[in-house]
XYZ file of C-alpha atoms in Angstrom:
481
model
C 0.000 0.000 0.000
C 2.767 2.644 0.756
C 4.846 1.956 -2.657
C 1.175 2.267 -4.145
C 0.343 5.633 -2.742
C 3.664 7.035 -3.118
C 3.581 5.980 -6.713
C 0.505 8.230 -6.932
C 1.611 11.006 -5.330
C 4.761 11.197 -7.965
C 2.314 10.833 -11.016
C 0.260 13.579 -9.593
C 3.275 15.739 -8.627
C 3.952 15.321 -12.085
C 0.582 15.893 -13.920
C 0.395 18.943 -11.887
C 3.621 20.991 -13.601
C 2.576 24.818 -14.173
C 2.929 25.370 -18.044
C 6.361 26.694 -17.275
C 7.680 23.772 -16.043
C 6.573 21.972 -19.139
C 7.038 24.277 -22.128
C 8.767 26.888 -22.196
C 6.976 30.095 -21.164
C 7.372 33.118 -23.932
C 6.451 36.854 -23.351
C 6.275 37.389 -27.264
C 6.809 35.539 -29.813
C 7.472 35.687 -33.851
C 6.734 33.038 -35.889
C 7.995 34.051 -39.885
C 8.592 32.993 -42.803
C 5.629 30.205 -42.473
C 2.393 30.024 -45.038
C -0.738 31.093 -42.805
C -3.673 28.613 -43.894
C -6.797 30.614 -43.561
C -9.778 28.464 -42.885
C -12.261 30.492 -44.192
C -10.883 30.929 -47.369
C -9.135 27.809 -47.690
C -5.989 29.877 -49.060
C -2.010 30.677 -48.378
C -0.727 33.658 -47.013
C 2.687 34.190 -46.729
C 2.483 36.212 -43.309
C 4.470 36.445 -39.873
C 2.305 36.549 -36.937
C 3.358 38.294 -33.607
C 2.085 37.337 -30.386
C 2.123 38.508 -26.972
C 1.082 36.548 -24.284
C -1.693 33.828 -25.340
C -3.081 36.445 -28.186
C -2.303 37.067 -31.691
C -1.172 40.840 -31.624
C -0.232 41.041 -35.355
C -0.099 39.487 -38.925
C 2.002 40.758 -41.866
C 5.440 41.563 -43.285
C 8.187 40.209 -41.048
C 10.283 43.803 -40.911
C 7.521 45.482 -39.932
C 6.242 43.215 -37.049
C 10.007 43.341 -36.220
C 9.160 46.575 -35.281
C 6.313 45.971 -33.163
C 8.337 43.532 -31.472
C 10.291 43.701 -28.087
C 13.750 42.839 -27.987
C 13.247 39.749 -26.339
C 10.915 38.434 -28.563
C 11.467 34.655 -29.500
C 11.583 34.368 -33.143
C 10.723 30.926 -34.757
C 11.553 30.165 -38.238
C 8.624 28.528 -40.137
C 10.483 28.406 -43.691
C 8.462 25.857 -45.516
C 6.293 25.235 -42.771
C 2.236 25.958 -42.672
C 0.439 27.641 -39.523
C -3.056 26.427 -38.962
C -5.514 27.353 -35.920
C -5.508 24.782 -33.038
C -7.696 21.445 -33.811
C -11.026 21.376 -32.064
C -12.127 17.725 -30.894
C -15.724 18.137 -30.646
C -16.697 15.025 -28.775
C -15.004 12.865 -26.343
C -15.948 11.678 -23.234
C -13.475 11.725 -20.367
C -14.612 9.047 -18.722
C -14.534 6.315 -15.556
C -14.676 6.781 -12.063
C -12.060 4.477 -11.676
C -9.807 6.248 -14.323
C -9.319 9.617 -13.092
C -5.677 9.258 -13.570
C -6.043 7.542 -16.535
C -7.942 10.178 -18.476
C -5.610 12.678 -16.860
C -2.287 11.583 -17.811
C -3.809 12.084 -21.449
C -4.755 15.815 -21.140
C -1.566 17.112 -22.693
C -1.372 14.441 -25.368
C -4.068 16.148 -27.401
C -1.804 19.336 -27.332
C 0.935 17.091 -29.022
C -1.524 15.760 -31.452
C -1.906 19.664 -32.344
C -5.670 19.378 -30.073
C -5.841 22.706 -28.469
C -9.904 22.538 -27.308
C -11.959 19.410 -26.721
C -15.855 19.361 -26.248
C -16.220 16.614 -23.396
C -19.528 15.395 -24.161
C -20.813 14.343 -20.350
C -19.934 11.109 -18.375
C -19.817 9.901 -14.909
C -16.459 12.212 -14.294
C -18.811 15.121 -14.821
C -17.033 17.355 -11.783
C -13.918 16.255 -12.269
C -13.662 17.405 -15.966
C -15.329 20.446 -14.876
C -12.226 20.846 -12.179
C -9.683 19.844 -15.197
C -11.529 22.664 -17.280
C -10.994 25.298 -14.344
C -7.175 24.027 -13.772
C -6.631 24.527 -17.156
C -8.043 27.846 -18.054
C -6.058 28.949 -14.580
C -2.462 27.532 -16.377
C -2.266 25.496 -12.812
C -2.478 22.224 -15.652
C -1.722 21.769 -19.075
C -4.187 20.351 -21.668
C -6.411 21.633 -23.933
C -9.298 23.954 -23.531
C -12.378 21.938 -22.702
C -16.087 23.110 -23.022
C -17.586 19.933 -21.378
C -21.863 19.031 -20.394
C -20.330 17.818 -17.070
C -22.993 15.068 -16.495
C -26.160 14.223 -19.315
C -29.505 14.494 -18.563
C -31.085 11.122 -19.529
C -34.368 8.638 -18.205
C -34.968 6.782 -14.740
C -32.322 3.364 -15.213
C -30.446 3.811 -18.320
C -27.755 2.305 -19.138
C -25.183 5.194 -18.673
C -23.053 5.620 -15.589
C -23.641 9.096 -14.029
C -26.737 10.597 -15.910
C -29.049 12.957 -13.950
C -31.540 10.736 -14.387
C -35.300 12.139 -14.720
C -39.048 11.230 -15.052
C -40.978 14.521 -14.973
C -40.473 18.168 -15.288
C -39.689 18.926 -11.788
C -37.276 16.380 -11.974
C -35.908 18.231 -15.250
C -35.887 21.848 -13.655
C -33.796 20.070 -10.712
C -31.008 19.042 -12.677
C -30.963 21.905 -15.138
C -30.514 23.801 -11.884
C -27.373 21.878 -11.151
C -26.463 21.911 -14.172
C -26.289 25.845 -13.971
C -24.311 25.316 -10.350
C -21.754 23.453 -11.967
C -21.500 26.029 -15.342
C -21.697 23.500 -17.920
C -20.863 24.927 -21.458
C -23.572 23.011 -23.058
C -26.692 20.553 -22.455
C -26.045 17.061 -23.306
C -29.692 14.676 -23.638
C -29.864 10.864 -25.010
C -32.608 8.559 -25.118
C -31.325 5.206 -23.539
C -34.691 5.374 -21.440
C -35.806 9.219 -21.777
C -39.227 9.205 -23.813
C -39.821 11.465 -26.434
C -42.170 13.889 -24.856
C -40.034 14.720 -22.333
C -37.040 14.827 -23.922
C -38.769 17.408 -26.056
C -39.639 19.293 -22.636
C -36.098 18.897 -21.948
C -34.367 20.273 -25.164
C -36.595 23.202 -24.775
C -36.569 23.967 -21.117
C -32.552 23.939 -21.621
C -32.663 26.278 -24.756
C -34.651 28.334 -22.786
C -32.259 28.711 -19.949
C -29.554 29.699 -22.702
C -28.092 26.364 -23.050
C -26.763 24.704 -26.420
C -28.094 21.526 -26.133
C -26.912 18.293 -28.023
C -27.761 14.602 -28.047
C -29.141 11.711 -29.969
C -32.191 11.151 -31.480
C -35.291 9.433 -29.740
C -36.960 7.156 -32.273
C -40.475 8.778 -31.278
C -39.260 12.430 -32.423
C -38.340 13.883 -35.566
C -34.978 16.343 -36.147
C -37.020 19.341 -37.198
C -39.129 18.965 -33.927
C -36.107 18.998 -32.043
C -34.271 21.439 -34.263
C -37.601 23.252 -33.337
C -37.533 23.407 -29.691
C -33.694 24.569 -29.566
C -31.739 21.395 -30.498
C -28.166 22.591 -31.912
C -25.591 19.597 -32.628
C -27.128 15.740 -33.794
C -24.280 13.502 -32.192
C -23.352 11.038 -35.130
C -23.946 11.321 -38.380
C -26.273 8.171 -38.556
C -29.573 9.230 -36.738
C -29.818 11.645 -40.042
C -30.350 8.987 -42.339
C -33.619 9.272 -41.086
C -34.389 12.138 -42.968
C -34.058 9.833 -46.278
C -37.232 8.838 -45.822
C -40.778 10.005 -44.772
C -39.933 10.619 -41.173
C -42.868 12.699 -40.437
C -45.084 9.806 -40.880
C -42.790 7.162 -39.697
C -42.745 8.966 -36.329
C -46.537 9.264 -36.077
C -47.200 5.597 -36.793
C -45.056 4.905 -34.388
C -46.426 6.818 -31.565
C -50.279 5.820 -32.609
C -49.051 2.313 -32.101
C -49.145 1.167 -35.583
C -45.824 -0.049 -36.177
C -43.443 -1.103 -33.395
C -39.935 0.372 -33.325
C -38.233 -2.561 -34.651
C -40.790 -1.804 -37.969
C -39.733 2.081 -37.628
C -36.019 1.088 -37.816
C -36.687 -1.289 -40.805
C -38.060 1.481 -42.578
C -35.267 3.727 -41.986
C -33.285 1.695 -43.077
C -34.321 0.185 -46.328
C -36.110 3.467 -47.680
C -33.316 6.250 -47.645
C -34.030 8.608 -50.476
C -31.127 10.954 -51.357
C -33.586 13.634 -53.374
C -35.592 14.076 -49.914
C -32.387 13.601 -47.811
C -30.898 16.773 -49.603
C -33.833 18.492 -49.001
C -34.602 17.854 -45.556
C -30.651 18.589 -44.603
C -30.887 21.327 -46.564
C -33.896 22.996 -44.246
C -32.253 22.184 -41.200
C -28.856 23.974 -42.487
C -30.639 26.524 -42.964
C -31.899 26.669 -39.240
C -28.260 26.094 -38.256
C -28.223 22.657 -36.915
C -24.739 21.035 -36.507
C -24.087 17.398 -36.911
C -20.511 15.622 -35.333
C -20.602 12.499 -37.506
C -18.160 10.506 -35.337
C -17.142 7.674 -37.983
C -14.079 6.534 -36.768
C -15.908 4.369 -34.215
C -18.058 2.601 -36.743
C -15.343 1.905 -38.847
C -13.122 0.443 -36.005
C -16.212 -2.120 -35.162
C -16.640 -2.460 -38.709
C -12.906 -3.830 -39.622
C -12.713 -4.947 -36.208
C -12.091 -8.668 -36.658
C -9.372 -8.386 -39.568
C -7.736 -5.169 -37.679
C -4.871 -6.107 -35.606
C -4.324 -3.183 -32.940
C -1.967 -4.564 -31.024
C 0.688 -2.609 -32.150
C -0.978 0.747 -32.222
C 1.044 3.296 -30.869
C -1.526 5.389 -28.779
C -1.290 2.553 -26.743
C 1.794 3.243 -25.024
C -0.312 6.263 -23.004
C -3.520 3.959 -22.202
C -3.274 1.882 -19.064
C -4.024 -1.449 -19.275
C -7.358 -0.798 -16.641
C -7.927 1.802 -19.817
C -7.830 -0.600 -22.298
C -10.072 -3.687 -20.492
C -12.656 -1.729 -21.127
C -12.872 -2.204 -25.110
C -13.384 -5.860 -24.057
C -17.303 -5.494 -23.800
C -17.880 -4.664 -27.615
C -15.385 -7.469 -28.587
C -17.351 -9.801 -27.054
C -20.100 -8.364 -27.957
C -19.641 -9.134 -31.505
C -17.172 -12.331 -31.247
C -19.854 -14.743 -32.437
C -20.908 -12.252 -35.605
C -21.825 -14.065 -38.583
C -19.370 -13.009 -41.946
C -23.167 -11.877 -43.226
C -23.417 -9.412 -40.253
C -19.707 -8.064 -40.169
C -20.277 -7.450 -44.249
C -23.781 -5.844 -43.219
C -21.754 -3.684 -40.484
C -19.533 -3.060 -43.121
C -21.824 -1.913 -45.940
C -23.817 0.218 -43.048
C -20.449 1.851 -42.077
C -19.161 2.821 -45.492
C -23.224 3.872 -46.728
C -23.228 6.282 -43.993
C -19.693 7.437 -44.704
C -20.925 8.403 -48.476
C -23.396 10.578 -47.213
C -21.230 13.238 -45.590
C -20.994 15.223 -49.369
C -24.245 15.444 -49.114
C -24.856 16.450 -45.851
C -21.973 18.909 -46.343
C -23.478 20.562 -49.796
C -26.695 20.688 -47.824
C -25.382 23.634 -45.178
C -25.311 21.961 -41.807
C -22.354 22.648 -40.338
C -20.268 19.798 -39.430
C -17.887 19.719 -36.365
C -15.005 17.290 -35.977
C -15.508 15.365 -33.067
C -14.165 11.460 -32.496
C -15.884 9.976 -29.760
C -12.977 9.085 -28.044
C -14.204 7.300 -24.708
C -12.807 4.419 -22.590
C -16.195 2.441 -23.389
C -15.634 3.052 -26.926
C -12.875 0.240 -28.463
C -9.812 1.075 -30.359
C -11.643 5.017 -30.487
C -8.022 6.222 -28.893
C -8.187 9.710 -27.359
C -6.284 12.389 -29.613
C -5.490 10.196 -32.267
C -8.940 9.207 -33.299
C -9.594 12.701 -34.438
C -6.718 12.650 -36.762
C -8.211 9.647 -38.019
C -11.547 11.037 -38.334
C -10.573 13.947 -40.585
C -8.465 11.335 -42.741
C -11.961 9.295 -43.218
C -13.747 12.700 -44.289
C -11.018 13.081 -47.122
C -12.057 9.105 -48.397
C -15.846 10.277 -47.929
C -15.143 12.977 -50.715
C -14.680 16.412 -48.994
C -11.737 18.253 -49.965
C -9.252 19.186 -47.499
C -9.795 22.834 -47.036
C -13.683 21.913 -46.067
C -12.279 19.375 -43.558
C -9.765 22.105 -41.955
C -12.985 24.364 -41.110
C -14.923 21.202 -39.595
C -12.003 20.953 -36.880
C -11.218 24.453 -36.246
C -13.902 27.524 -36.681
C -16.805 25.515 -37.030
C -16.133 24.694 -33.501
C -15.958 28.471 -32.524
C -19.119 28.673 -34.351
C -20.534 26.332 -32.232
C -20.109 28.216 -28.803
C -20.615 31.763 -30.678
C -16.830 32.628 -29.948
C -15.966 32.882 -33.701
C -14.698 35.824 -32.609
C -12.039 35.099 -30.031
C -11.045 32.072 -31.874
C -11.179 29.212 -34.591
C -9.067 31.331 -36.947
C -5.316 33.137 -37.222
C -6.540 36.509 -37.073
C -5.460 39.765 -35.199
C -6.796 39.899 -31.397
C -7.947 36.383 -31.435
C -6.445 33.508 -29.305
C -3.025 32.167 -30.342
C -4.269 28.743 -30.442
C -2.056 27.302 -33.340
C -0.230 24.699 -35.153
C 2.961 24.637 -37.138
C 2.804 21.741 -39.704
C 5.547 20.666 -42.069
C 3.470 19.716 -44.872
C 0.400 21.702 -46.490
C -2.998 20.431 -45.378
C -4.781 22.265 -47.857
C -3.856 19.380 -50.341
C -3.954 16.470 -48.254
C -5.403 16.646 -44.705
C -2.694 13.828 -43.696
C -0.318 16.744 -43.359
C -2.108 17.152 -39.853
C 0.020 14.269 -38.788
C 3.461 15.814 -39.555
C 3.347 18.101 -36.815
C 6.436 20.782 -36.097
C 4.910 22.649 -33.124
C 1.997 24.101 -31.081
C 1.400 26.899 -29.395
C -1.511 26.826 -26.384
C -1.714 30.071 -23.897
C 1.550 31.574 -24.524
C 3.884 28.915 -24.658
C 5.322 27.253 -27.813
C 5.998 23.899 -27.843
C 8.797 22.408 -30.082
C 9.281 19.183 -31.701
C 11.111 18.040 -28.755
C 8.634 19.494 -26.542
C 5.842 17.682 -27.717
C 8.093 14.271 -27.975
C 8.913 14.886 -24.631
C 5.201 15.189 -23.484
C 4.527 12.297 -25.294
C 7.383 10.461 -23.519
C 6.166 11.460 -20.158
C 2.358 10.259 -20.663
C 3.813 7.073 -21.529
C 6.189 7.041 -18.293
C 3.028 8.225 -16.557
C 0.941 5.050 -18.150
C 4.124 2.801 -17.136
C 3.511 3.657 -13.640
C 0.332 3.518 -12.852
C -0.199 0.104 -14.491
C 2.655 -1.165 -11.885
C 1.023 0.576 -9.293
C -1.825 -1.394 -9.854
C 0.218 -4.389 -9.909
């Protein structure tokens, strides 16, 4: 037991390093000669940007910002380099009671993986993220920005560790009011066992309290209702396939007791229409509704029994109490027929084709991977990289994909104008590149540096973070040991 706890309080002696400890802490900085990608545009400008403190003071020619600039300002040379904002990761869940270090050890990882915010999408670590958010914005940790739900509102038993379960609209007023204790950034709502009307009540009562409110889709409900009563983000992409087919009606048989839900999700299914698809998306881009597709998980089940992972190297930072947890699916689906892994297959890569479409309709899609303990081989950081890389096979071309993981996230939280974008007076959240990644959005993996609140972190730097999340994974599984 002593070795045990003293292990523990090293880890956390560690974890808790001020920013200065880790990377090294710059006054102003100078970053020339580099090609500044702007988002909205999707073009080049060859531009040096000045910053002071965690804010982008200037862009322009180098000898004039040279001007602007102290004497002690750190100049980096970015000849041949590219300078993007910060990657948003618009869903994850940091999540386990039992993995508080765990999920912890992996906070600066995403800034190595060029991840400057995250949008933690509720779980039963609802306080404890919300802490992590409050260390971070307060430099006392260092990780990535995090907007996070803190803990989902959901129906009396479900399935989900750490809802705030309800049953009525007292109920619902109760948690929103905790809900505005804690200062969530958003309203998370599924359906595991929440019925339609009042998750209805619930998207609504939220909106009205000023909430953006995400979640799935109840089977009894349609998107425009929702849309309707204050919805803003549909979490993954595949509850819109609905709109393929005559969901109005669908939804009204189903609540008059005509058809079962089984029947409603047969006719889903087997009837999607892309004529009335583009249509319906293109009404609900027009009411701004968001949609965070989340593939990579479905493709990871998908390929799961001809994928060998056991090399993959984001698992040198997840502990081995991390990983037992991607057992359940694999067991799960270890007695799968070939029919149903080619059915999961052909489901995977249908839904997949759609994201064109849903893209030329006008909702706005957000990058988000859906990184969570529960969900297997779906590794935290990495997963979003791999996300953006399946949204270049789906067909959208690279400069569409850079605004779905950096100011469509802004856009999302209405803070377009403090950040999502390398322009003057906005926040320096940014990443150096070595490679373009308005040609080929792989470039996101060949990453030269990153700059979060003021400090810039090298190549080196962000090796060395890397190294120390592993050390940090190395100890904790011995601990446990």
């Amino acid at each position: 037991m002593r070795t045990a706890t003293i292990l523990h309080f090293l880890f956390a002696l560690a974890l808790f390093q001020t920013p200065k400890a880790i990377g090294q802490q710059l006054n102003t900085t100078l970053l020339i000669n580099g090609n500044v990608v702007d988002v909205e545009t999707g073009k080049l400008r060859q531009q040096a940007v000045l910053i002071e403190g965690d804010k982008i003071k200037a862009l322009g020619d180098y000898k004039t910002l040279s001007k602007k600039a102290s004497k002690d300002t750190k100049r980096i040379d970015c000849k041949g380099k590219y300078i993007i904002p910060g990657l948003w990761d618009m869903h994850v869940h940091l999540e386990g009671a039992e993995l508080v270090e765990d999920n912890a050890l992996l906070l600066p990882v995403f800034l190595a993986y060029g991840i400057t915010t995250i949008r933690d999408c509720a779980s039963d670590l609802g306080e404890q993220v919300l802490a992590w958010r409050n260390d971070i914005n307060t430099r006392n940790i260092v990780g990535p920005t995090i907007f996070t739900a803190g803990r989902k509102l959901e129906g009396k038993n479900s399935i989900w560790k750490g809802d705030l379960e309800i049953e009525n609209e007292t109920e619902l007023n109760d948690m929103l009011n905790l809900l505005d204790k804690y200062k969530v950034d958003f309203v998370k709502i599924t359906e595991n066992t929440l019925g339609g009307e009042l998750f209805l009540k619930s998207v609504a009562a939220a909106h009205a309290r000023g909430y953006r409110v995400s979640g799935h889709v109840p089977i009894d409900l349609t998107i425009s209702q929702l849309v309707d009563a204050g919805f803003t983000s549909v979490e993954h992409a595949g509850y819109l396939l609905r709109l393929g087919s005559d969901d109005e009606q669908i939804t009204r048989d189903l609540t008059s007791g005509k058809i079962t839900k089984a029947e409603a999700e047969q006719n889903y299914s087997s009837g999607f229409d892309r004529g009335v698809a583009l249509q319906k998306f293109t009404a609900l881009g027009k009411k701004g509704l968001f949609v965070c597709p989340t593939f990579i998980g479905g493709r990871e089940l998908a390929y799961l029994s001809e994928t060998d992972h056991s090399k993959d190297m984001p698992l040198r930072f997840l502990t081995e109490k991390f990983v037992s947890n991607y057992q359940w699916r694999i067991q799960r689906m270890s007695n799968e027929t070939a029919e149903q892994r080619q059915q999961r297959k052909d489901r995977y890569l249908f839904l997949r084709n759609q994201l064109p479409l849903i893209h030329q309709s006008g909702i706005r899609i957000i990058a988000g991977s859906d990184a969570a303990a529960l969900n297997t081989y779906v590794y935290p950081a990495e997963s979003l990289i791999q996300e953006l890389e399946i949204f270049q096979e789906a067909g959208l071309k690279a400069p569409d994909i850079m605004k779905t993981a950096t100011i469509n996230g802004s856009k999302y939280f209405g803070i377009e104008k403090q950040v999502g974008t390398l322009t003057e007076g906005k926040q320096a959240d940014l990443v150096v590149l070595d490679k373009n990644p308005l040609e080929d959005i792989r470039a996101l993996r060949a990453i030269n540096g990153v700059m979060k609140f003021g400090n810039y972190y090298d190549r080196t730097s962000l090796d060395n973070i890397l190294k120390s999340a592993e050390e940090k994974k190395t100890q904790l599984d011995r601990s446990r040991n």
